[in-house]
CSV table of C-alpha atoms and ligand atoms in Angstrom, one decimal:
chain,number,residue,atom,x,y,z
A,757,UNK,CA,102.2,153.3,-44.8
A,758,UNK,CA,104.9,154.2,-42.3
A,759,UNK,CA,103.5,155.8,-39.1
A,760,UNK,CA,105.5,158.8,-38.0
A,761,UNK,CA,105.4,158.9,-34.2
A,762,UNK,CA,104.8,162.6,-33.5
A,763,UNK,CA,106.3,163.3,-30.0
A,764,UNK,CA,105.5,167.0,-30.2
A,765,UNK,CA,101.7,166.4,-30.6
A,766,UNK,CA,101.7,163.6,-28.0
A,767,UNK,CA,103.7,165.8,-25.5
A,768,UNK,CA,101.2,168.6,-26.0
A,769,UNK,CA,98.3,166.3,-25.1
A,770,UNK,CA,100.1,165.0,-22.0
A,771,UNK,CA,100.8,168.6,-20.9
A,772,UNK,CA,97.2,169.6,-21.4
A,773,UNK,CA,96.1,166.7,-19.3
A,774,UNK,CA,98.5,167.6,-16.5
A,775,UNK,CA,97.3,171.2,-16.7
A,776,UNK,CA,93.7,170.2,-16.2
A,777,UNK,CA,94.6,167.9,-13.4
A,778,UNK,CA,96.6,170.6,-11.6
A,779,UNK,CA,93.8,173.1,-12.1
A,780,UNK,CA,91.2,170.7,-10.6
A,781,UNK,CA,93.4,170.2,-7.5
A,782,UNK,CA,93.8,174.0,-7.2
A,783,UNK,CA,90.0,174.5,-7.5
A,784,UNK,CA,89.6,172.2,-4.5
A,785,UNK,CA,92.0,174.5,-2.5
A,786,UNK,CA,95.2,172.4,-2.6
A,787,UNK,CA,98.6,174.0,-3.0
A,788,UNK,CA,100.4,174.0,-6.4
A,789,UNK,CA,102.8,171.2,-7.2
A,790,UNK,CA,106.4,172.3,-6.8
A,791,UNK,CA,109.5,171.5,-8.9
A,792,UNK,CA,112.9,172.7,-7.9
A,793,UNK,CA,115.4,173.0,-10.8
A,794,UNK,CA,119.1,173.5,-10.1
A,795,UNK,CA,121.4,174.7,-12.8
A,796,UNK,CA,125.0,174.8,-11.8
A,797,UNK,CA,127.5,176.6,-14.1
A,798,UNK,CA,127.0,178.2,-17.5
A,799,UNK,CA,126.9,175.3,-20.0
A,800,UNK,CA,124.7,176.9,-22.8
A,801,UNK,CA,122.9,173.6,-23.7
A,802,UNK,CA,122.0,173.0,-20.1
A,803,UNK,CA,120.8,176.5,-19.7
A,804,UNK,CA,118.4,176.0,-22.7
A,805,UNK,CA,117.1,172.7,-21.3
A,806,UNK,CA,116.5,174.1,-17.8
A,807,UNK,CA,114.8,177.2,-19.3
A,808,UNK,CA,112.4,175.0,-21.3
A,809,UNK,CA,111.6,172.8,-18.3
A,810,UNK,CA,110.8,175.8,-16.2
A,811,UNK,CA,108.6,177.3,-18.9
A,812,UNK,CA,106.6,174.1,-19.4
A,813,UNK,CA,106.3,173.7,-15.6
A,814,UNK,CA,104.8,177.2,-15.5
A,815,UNK,CA,102.4,176.4,-18.4
A,816,UNK,CA,101.1,173.4,-16.5
A,817,UNK,CA,100.6,175.3,-13.2
A,818,UNK,CA,103.6,173.8,-11.4
A,819,UNK,CA,105.4,176.3,-9.1
A,820,UNK,CA,109.1,176.6,-10.0
A,821,UNK,CA,111.8,176.9,-7.4
A,822,UNK,CA,114.7,178.1,-9.4
A,823,UNK,CA,118.4,177.9,-8.4
A,824,UNK,CA,121.0,179.2,-10.8
A,825,UNK,CA,124.3,178.5,-9.1
A,826,UNK,CA,127.7,179.8,-10.2
A,827,UNK,CA,130.3,177.4,-11.5
A,828,UNK,CA,132.5,177.7,-8.4
A,829,UNK,CA,129.6,176.4,-6.1
A,830,UNK,CA,131.2,173.7,-3.9
A,831,UNK,CA,129.9,170.2,-3.6
A,832,UNK,CA,129.0,170.8,0.0
A,833,UNK,CA,127.0,173.9,-0.9
A,834,UNK,CA,125.1,171.9,-3.5
A,835,UNK,CA,124.5,169.0,-1.2
A,836,UNK,CA,123.3,171.4,1.5
A,837,UNK,CA,120.8,173.0,-0.9
A,838,UNK,CA,119.5,169.5,-1.9
A,839,UNK,CA,119.0,168.6,1.7
A,840,UNK,CA,117.0,171.8,2.3
A,841,UNK,CA,114.8,171.0,-0.7
A,842,UNK,CA,114.4,167.4,0.5
A,843,UNK,CA,112.8,168.9,3.6
A,844,UNK,CA,110.8,171.6,1.9
A,845,UNK,CA,107.1,170.7,2.1
A,846,UNK,CA,106.1,172.7,-1.1
A,847,UNK,CA,108.7,171.0,-3.3
A,848,UNK,CA,107.5,167.7,-4.8
A,849,UNK,CA,110.3,167.2,-7.3
A,850,UNK,CA,114.0,168.0,-7.5
A,851,UNK,CA,115.9,168.2,-10.7
A,852,UNK,CA,119.6,168.7,-10.9
A,853,UNK,CA,120.6,169.4,-14.5
A,854,UNK,CA,123.4,167.2,-15.7
A,855,UNK,CA,126.2,167.2,-16.6
A,856,UNK,CA,127.8,168.8,-13.5
A,857,UNK,CA,131.2,170.5,-13.5
A,858,UNK,CA,134.2,168.1,-12.9
A,859,UNK,CA,134.8,169.2,-9.3
A,860,UNK,CA,131.4,167.8,-8.3
A,861,UNK,CA,130.8,164.0,-7.8
A,862,UNK,CA,127.6,163.4,-9.8
A,863,UNK,CA,126.9,160.1,-8.1
A,864,UNK,CA,126.9,161.8,-4.6
A,865,UNK,CA,124.5,164.4,-5.9
A,866,UNK,CA,122.1,161.8,-7.4
A,867,UNK,CA,122.3,159.8,-4.1
A,868,UNK,CA,121.5,162.9,-2.1
A,869,UNK,CA,118.1,163.6,-3.7
A,870,UNK,CA,115.2,162.2,-1.6
A,871,UNK,CA,114.0,159.2,-3.7
A,872,UNK,CA,110.5,160.4,-3.1
A,873,UNK,CA,111.3,163.6,-5.0
A,874,UNK,CA,113.6,162.1,-7.6
A,875,UNK,CA,111.5,163.0,-10.6
A,876,UNK,CA,114.4,162.3,-12.9
A,877,UNK,CA,114.3,158.7,-11.7
A,878,UNK,CA,118.1,158.4,-11.4
A,879,UNK,CA,118.4,157.6,-7.7
A,880,UNK,CA,119.7,154.0,-7.1
A,881,UNK,CA,116.6,153.2,-5.1
A,882,UNK,CA,114.4,154.1,-8.1
A,883,UNK,CA,116.6,152.3,-10.6
A,884,UNK,CA,116.5,149.3,-8.2
A,885,UNK,CA,112.7,149.4,-8.0
A,886,UNK,CA,112.5,149.6,-11.8
A,887,UNK,CA,114.8,146.6,-12.1
A,888,UNK,CA,112.7,144.6,-9.7
A,889,UNK,CA,109.6,145.4,-11.7
A,890,UNK,CA,108.0,147.8,-9.2
A,891,UNK,CA,108.9,151.2,-10.6
A,892,UNK,CA,108.2,154.5,-8.8
A,893,UNK,CA,109.6,157.2,-11.0
A,894,UNK,CA,110.7,156.1,-14.5
A,895,UNK,CA,113.6,158.0,-16.0
A,896,UNK,CA,112.1,160.6,-18.3
A,897,UNK,CA,113.6,159.8,-21.7
A,898,UNK,CA,113.0,156.1,-21.8
A,899,UNK,CA,109.5,156.7,-20.2
A,900,UNK,CA,108.8,158.9,-23.2
A,901,UNK,CA,110.0,156.2,-25.5
A,902,UNK,CA,107.6,153.8,-24.0
A,903,UNK,CA,104.7,156.1,-24.7
A,904,UNK,CA,105.8,156.4,-28.4
A,905,UNK,CA,106.2,152.6,-28.7
A,906,UNK,CA,102.7,152.1,-27.3
A,907,UNK,CA,101.4,154.7,-29.8
A,908,UNK,CA,102.8,152.4,-32.6
A,909,UNK,CA,100.3,149.7,-31.4
A,910,UNK,CA,103.1,147.1,-31.9
A,911,UNK,CA,102.8,144.0,-29.8
A,912,UNK,CA,105.3,144.1,-26.9
A,913,UNK,CA,104.8,140.7,-25.5
A,914,UNK,CA,107.5,138.5,-26.9
A,915,UNK,CA,108.7,141.2,-29.3
A,916,UNK,CA,112.5,141.4,-29.8
A,917,UNK,CA,113.6,144.9,-28.6
A,918,UNK,CA,117.2,145.8,-29.6
A,919,UNK,CA,118.6,148.8,-27.7
A,920,UNK,CA,121.7,150.4,-29.0
A,921,UNK,CA,123.4,152.4,-26.1
A,922,UNK,CA,123.7,151.5,-22.4
A,923,UNK,CA,123.8,154.8,-20.6
A,924,UNK,CA,122.2,155.1,-17.2
A,925,UNK,CA,119.9,157.8,-18.4
A,926,UNK,CA,118.6,156.0,-21.5
A,927,UNK,CA,119.7,152.5,-22.5
A,928,UNK,CA,119.8,150.7,-19.2
A,929,UNK,CA,116.5,151.9,-17.8
A,930,UNK,CA,115.0,151.4,-21.3
A,931,UNK,CA,116.1,147.7,-21.2
A,932,UNK,CA,114.3,147.2,-17.8
A,933,UNK,CA,111.2,148.9,-19.1
A,934,UNK,CA,111.1,146.6,-22.1
A,935,UNK,CA,111.7,143.5,-20.0
A,936,UNK,CA,108.9,144.6,-17.7
A,937,UNK,CA,106.6,144.6,-20.6
A,938,UNK,CA,107.6,141.0,-21.6
A,939,UNK,CA,109.7,141.9,-24.6
A,940,UNK,CA,112.9,139.9,-25.3
A,941,UNK,CA,115.8,142.4,-24.9
A,942,UNK,CA,119.2,142.7,-26.6
A,943,UNK,CA,121.5,145.6,-25.4
A,944,UNK,CA,124.3,146.7,-27.7
A,945,UNK,CA,127.1,149.1,-27.0
A,946,UNK,CA,130.4,150.3,-28.5
A,947,UNK,CA,132.1,146.9,-28.0
A,948,UNK,CA,129.3,144.9,-29.6
A,949,UNK,CA,130.6,142.8,-32.5
A,950,UNK,CA,128.7,143.1,-35.8
A,951,UNK,CA,126.0,145.5,-34.6
A,952,UNK,CA,124.0,145.0,-37.8
A,953,UNK,CA,123.5,141.3,-37.0
A,954,UNK,CA,121.6,142.4,-33.9
A,955,UNK,CA,119.7,145.5,-35.2
A,956,UNK,CA,118.4,143.5,-38.2
A,957,UNK,CA,116.6,141.2,-35.8
A,958,UNK,CA,114.8,144.0,-34.0
A,959,UNK,CA,111.0,144.2,-34.0
A,960,UNK,CA,111.5,147.3,-32.0
A,961,UNK,CA,114.8,149.2,-32.3
A,962,UNK,CA,115.8,151.9,-29.8
A,963,UNK,CA,119.0,153.9,-30.5
A,964,UNK,CA,120.7,156.2,-28.1
A,965,UNK,CA,124.4,156.6,-29.1
A,966,UNK,CA,124.9,160.1,-30.3
A,967,UNK,CA,126.4,158.9,-33.6
A,968,UNK,CA,124.6,160.5,-36.6
A,969,UNK,CA,123.2,158.1,-39.1
A,970,UNK,CA,124.7,155.0,-37.4
A,971,UNK,CA,121.7,153.0,-38.5
A,972,UNK,CA,121.0,152.8,-42.3
A,973,UNK,CA,118.6,151.0,-44.5
A,974,UNK,CA,120.6,147.7,-44.4
A,975,UNK,CA,120.6,147.6,-40.6
A,976,UNK,CA,116.9,147.1,-40.1
A,977,UNK,CA,114.2,144.6,-41.2
A,978,UNK,CA,110.9,145.4,-42.8
A,979,UNK,CA,108.1,146.4,-40.4
A,980,UNK,CA,110.4,147.5,-37.5
A,981,UNK,CA,109.3,150.1,-35.0
A,982,UNK,CA,112.2,152.6,-34.6
A,983,UNK,CA,112.6,155.0,-31.7
A,984,UNK,CA,115.6,157.3,-32.3
A,985,UNK,CA,116.7,159.0,-29.1
A,986,UNK,CA,119.9,160.5,-30.6
A,987,UNK,CA,120.1,164.3,-31.1
A,988,UNK,CA,123.2,165.1,-33.2
A,989,UNK,CA,124.1,168.5,-34.6
A,990,UNK,CA,125.8,168.3,-38.0
A,991,UNK,CA,128.4,170.8,-39.1
A,992,UNK,CA,125.8,172.8,-41.1
A,993,UNK,CA,123.7,173.0,-37.9
A,994,UNK,CA,121.1,170.4,-39.0
A,995,UNK,CA,119.8,168.2,-36.2
A,996,UNK,CA,119.7,164.5,-37.0
A,997,UNK,CA,119.2,161.3,-35.0
A,998,UNK,CA,121.3,158.1,-34.9
A,999,UNK,CA,119.1,156.7,-37.7
A,1000,UNK,CA,119.2,157.8,-41.3
A,1001,UNK,CA,115.5,158.7,-41.3
A,1002,UNK,CA,115.1,159.1,-45.1
A,1003,UNK,CA,116.9,155.8,-45.9
A,1004,UNK,CA,114.9,153.6,-43.4
A,1005,UNK,CA,111.6,155.4,-43.3
A,1006,UNK,CA,109.9,153.2,-45.9
A,1007,UNK,CA,111.0,150.0,-44.4
A,1008,UNK,CA,109.7,150.8,-40.9
A,1009,UNK,CA,106.2,150.3,-39.6
A,1010,UNK,CA,106.6,153.3,-37.4
A,1011,UNK,CA,109.5,155.7,-36.7
A,1012,UNK,CA,110.2,158.8,-34.6
A,1013,UNK,CA,111.5,161.9,-36.4
A,1014,UNK,CA,114.5,164.0,-35.1
A,1015,UNK,CA,113.7,166.6,-34.0
A,1016,UNK,CA,110.0,166.2,-32.9
A,1017,UNK,CA,110.1,162.6,-31.7
A,1018,UNK,CA,111.6,161.6,-28.4
A,1019,UNK,CA,112.9,165.1,-27.5
A,1020,UNK,CA,109.6,166.8,-26.6
A,1021,UNK,CA,108.5,163.8,-24.6
A,1022,UNK,CA,111.3,164.1,-22.1
A,1023,UNK,CA,110.1,167.3,-20.6
A,1024,UNK,CA,106.4,166.2,-20.4
A,1025,UNK,CA,107.6,163.0,-18.6
A,1026,UNK,CA,109.5,165.1,-16.1
A,1027,UNK,CA,106.3,167.1,-15.4
A,1028,UNK,CA,104.2,163.9,-15.3
A,1029,UNK,CA,106.6,162.5,-12.6
A,1030,UNK,CA,106.3,165.8,-10.7
A,1031,UNK,CA,102.5,165.7,-10.7
A,1032,UNK,CA,102.7,162.0,-9.6
A,1033,UNK,CA,105.0,163.0,-6.7
A,1034,UNK,CA,102.6,165.8,-5.8
A,1035,UNK,CA,99.6,163.4,-5.8
A,1036,UNK,CA,101.6,161.1,-3.5
A,1037,UNK,CA,102.7,163.9,-1.2
A,1038,UNK,CA,99.1,165.2,-0.9
A,1039,UNK,CA,97.7,161.8,0.0
B,1214,NDP,P1,126.2,158.3,-23.8
B,1214,NDP,O1,127.4,158.9,-24.5
B,1214,NDP,O2,126.2,158.3,-22.3
B,1214,NDP,O3,126.0,156.8,-24.3
B,1214,NDP,C1,126.1,156.4,-25.6
B,1214,NDP,C2,126.0,154.9,-25.7
B,1214,NDP,O4,126.1,154.6,-27.1
B,1214,NDP,C3,127.0,154.2,-24.9
B,1214,NDP,O5,126.5,153.1,-24.2
B,1214,NDP,C4,128.0,153.7,-26.0
B,1214,NDP,O6,128.6,152.5,-25.7
B,1214,NDP,C5,127.1,153.5,-27.2
B,1214,NDP,N1,127.8,153.6,-28.4
B,1214,NDP,C6,128.7,154.5,-28.8
B,1214,NDP,N2,129.1,154.2,-30.1
B,1214,NDP,C7,128.5,153.0,-30.5
B,1214,NDP,C8,128.6,152.2,-31.6
B,1214,NDP,N3,129.4,152.5,-32.6
B,1214,NDP,N4,127.8,151.1,-31.6
B,1214,NDP,C9,127.0,150.8,-30.6
B,1214,NDP,N5,126.9,151.6,-29.5
B,1214,NDP,C10,127.6,152.7,-29.4
B,1214,NDP,O7,124.9,159.1,-24.4
B,1214,NDP,P2,123.4,159.3,-23.8
B,1214,NDP,O8,122.8,158.0,-23.6
B,1214,NDP,O9,123.5,160.3,-22.8
B,1214,NDP,O10,122.8,160.0,-25.1
B,1214,NDP,C11,122.8,159.3,-26.4
B,1214,NDP,C12,122.1,160.2,-27.4
B,1214,NDP,O11,120.8,160.5,-27.0
B,1214,NDP,C13,122.8,161.6,-27.6
B,1214,NDP,O12,122.7,161.9,-29.0
B,1214,NDP,C14,122.0,162.5,-26.7
B,1214,NDP,O13,122.0,163.8,-27.2
B,1214,NDP,C15,120.6,161.9,-26.9
B,1214,NDP,N6,119.7,162.1,-25.8
B,1214,NDP,C16,118.5,162.6,-26.1
B,1214,NDP,C17,117.5,162.9,-25.1
B,1214,NDP,C18,116.2,163.3,-25.5
B,1214,NDP,O14,115.5,163.9,-24.7
B,1214,NDP,N7,115.8,163.1,-26.8
B,1214,NDP,C19,117.9,162.7,-23.7
B,1214,NDP,C20,119.1,162.1,-23.5
B,1214,NDP,C21,120.0,161.8,-24.5
B,1214,NDP,P3,129.7,152.3,-24.4
B,1214,NDP,O15,128.8,152.2,-23.2
B,1214,NDP,O16,130.4,151.0,-24.8
B,1214,NDP,O17,130.5,153.5,-24.5
């Protein structure tokens, strides 16, 4: 029978564990962990993401440092704020919600965050450490995918992992993570010829393209583990992944639903990284 990888339940467990850990530090008289969240502009989706991150941080006992900046905030103002937070002793993690408005150079902002507080795991130093096999902070979405893959109990050593999508926030770090667990990795993208030829070889298939139902029944083999990162809104408002869940479900050994699969894991990984930074800063 197909295993449905329930990211919601797993995320709840992880958050409970973090809450207990933070409570035990507080009982011993330590300060609360601190997470600074910066929201620049008024993109409605970003506002929802940031609100959820702050709410979950509160639930776990992480102190939120909230910055809601107007769209016209200059790059210099943003970089100055990041520098202040880099030096603020109570702040363990800094999250700048992406995407940023066009007048801001996103790379400069990512580079400006102290790598020790880079709980999103996007700083080149952290990506570099991951690529060398000595990770510090793992980017949250692929880190959540790894938890889900581990829950499927599928053997990673020597498995063929096919990743569809090569963005810096999902596909590329995912590839390093799979390599670091001794899988054999294929990365596909929009210029890949005959995508199906690759996806049909996957023991583990991870998709992050933003194309609804890109992967259908004929694109996978029996017994595959499918991790669907895509979150796509159809015209009628329904949320679907990159995978046609109903069509492939019976062929897969394990599969994530959308919603309720990878999505909920991303926030818990952010908070897990924040508590890891806190632990490190206390020691
Ligand atoms: P990007 O747009 O940055 O990257 C999409 C990737 O898909 C690119 O590498 C692109 O190739 C590739 N691609 C596009 N079309 C095809 C195709 N026909 N065949 C193969 N590859 C293709 O997206 P993100 O990585 O930011 O996000 C991807 C999806 O994941 C979105 O639906 C997003 O909403 C979701 N997401 C979900 C998160 C969660 O928490 N669950 C977190 C982050 C994202 P190329 O590089 O050649 O352009």
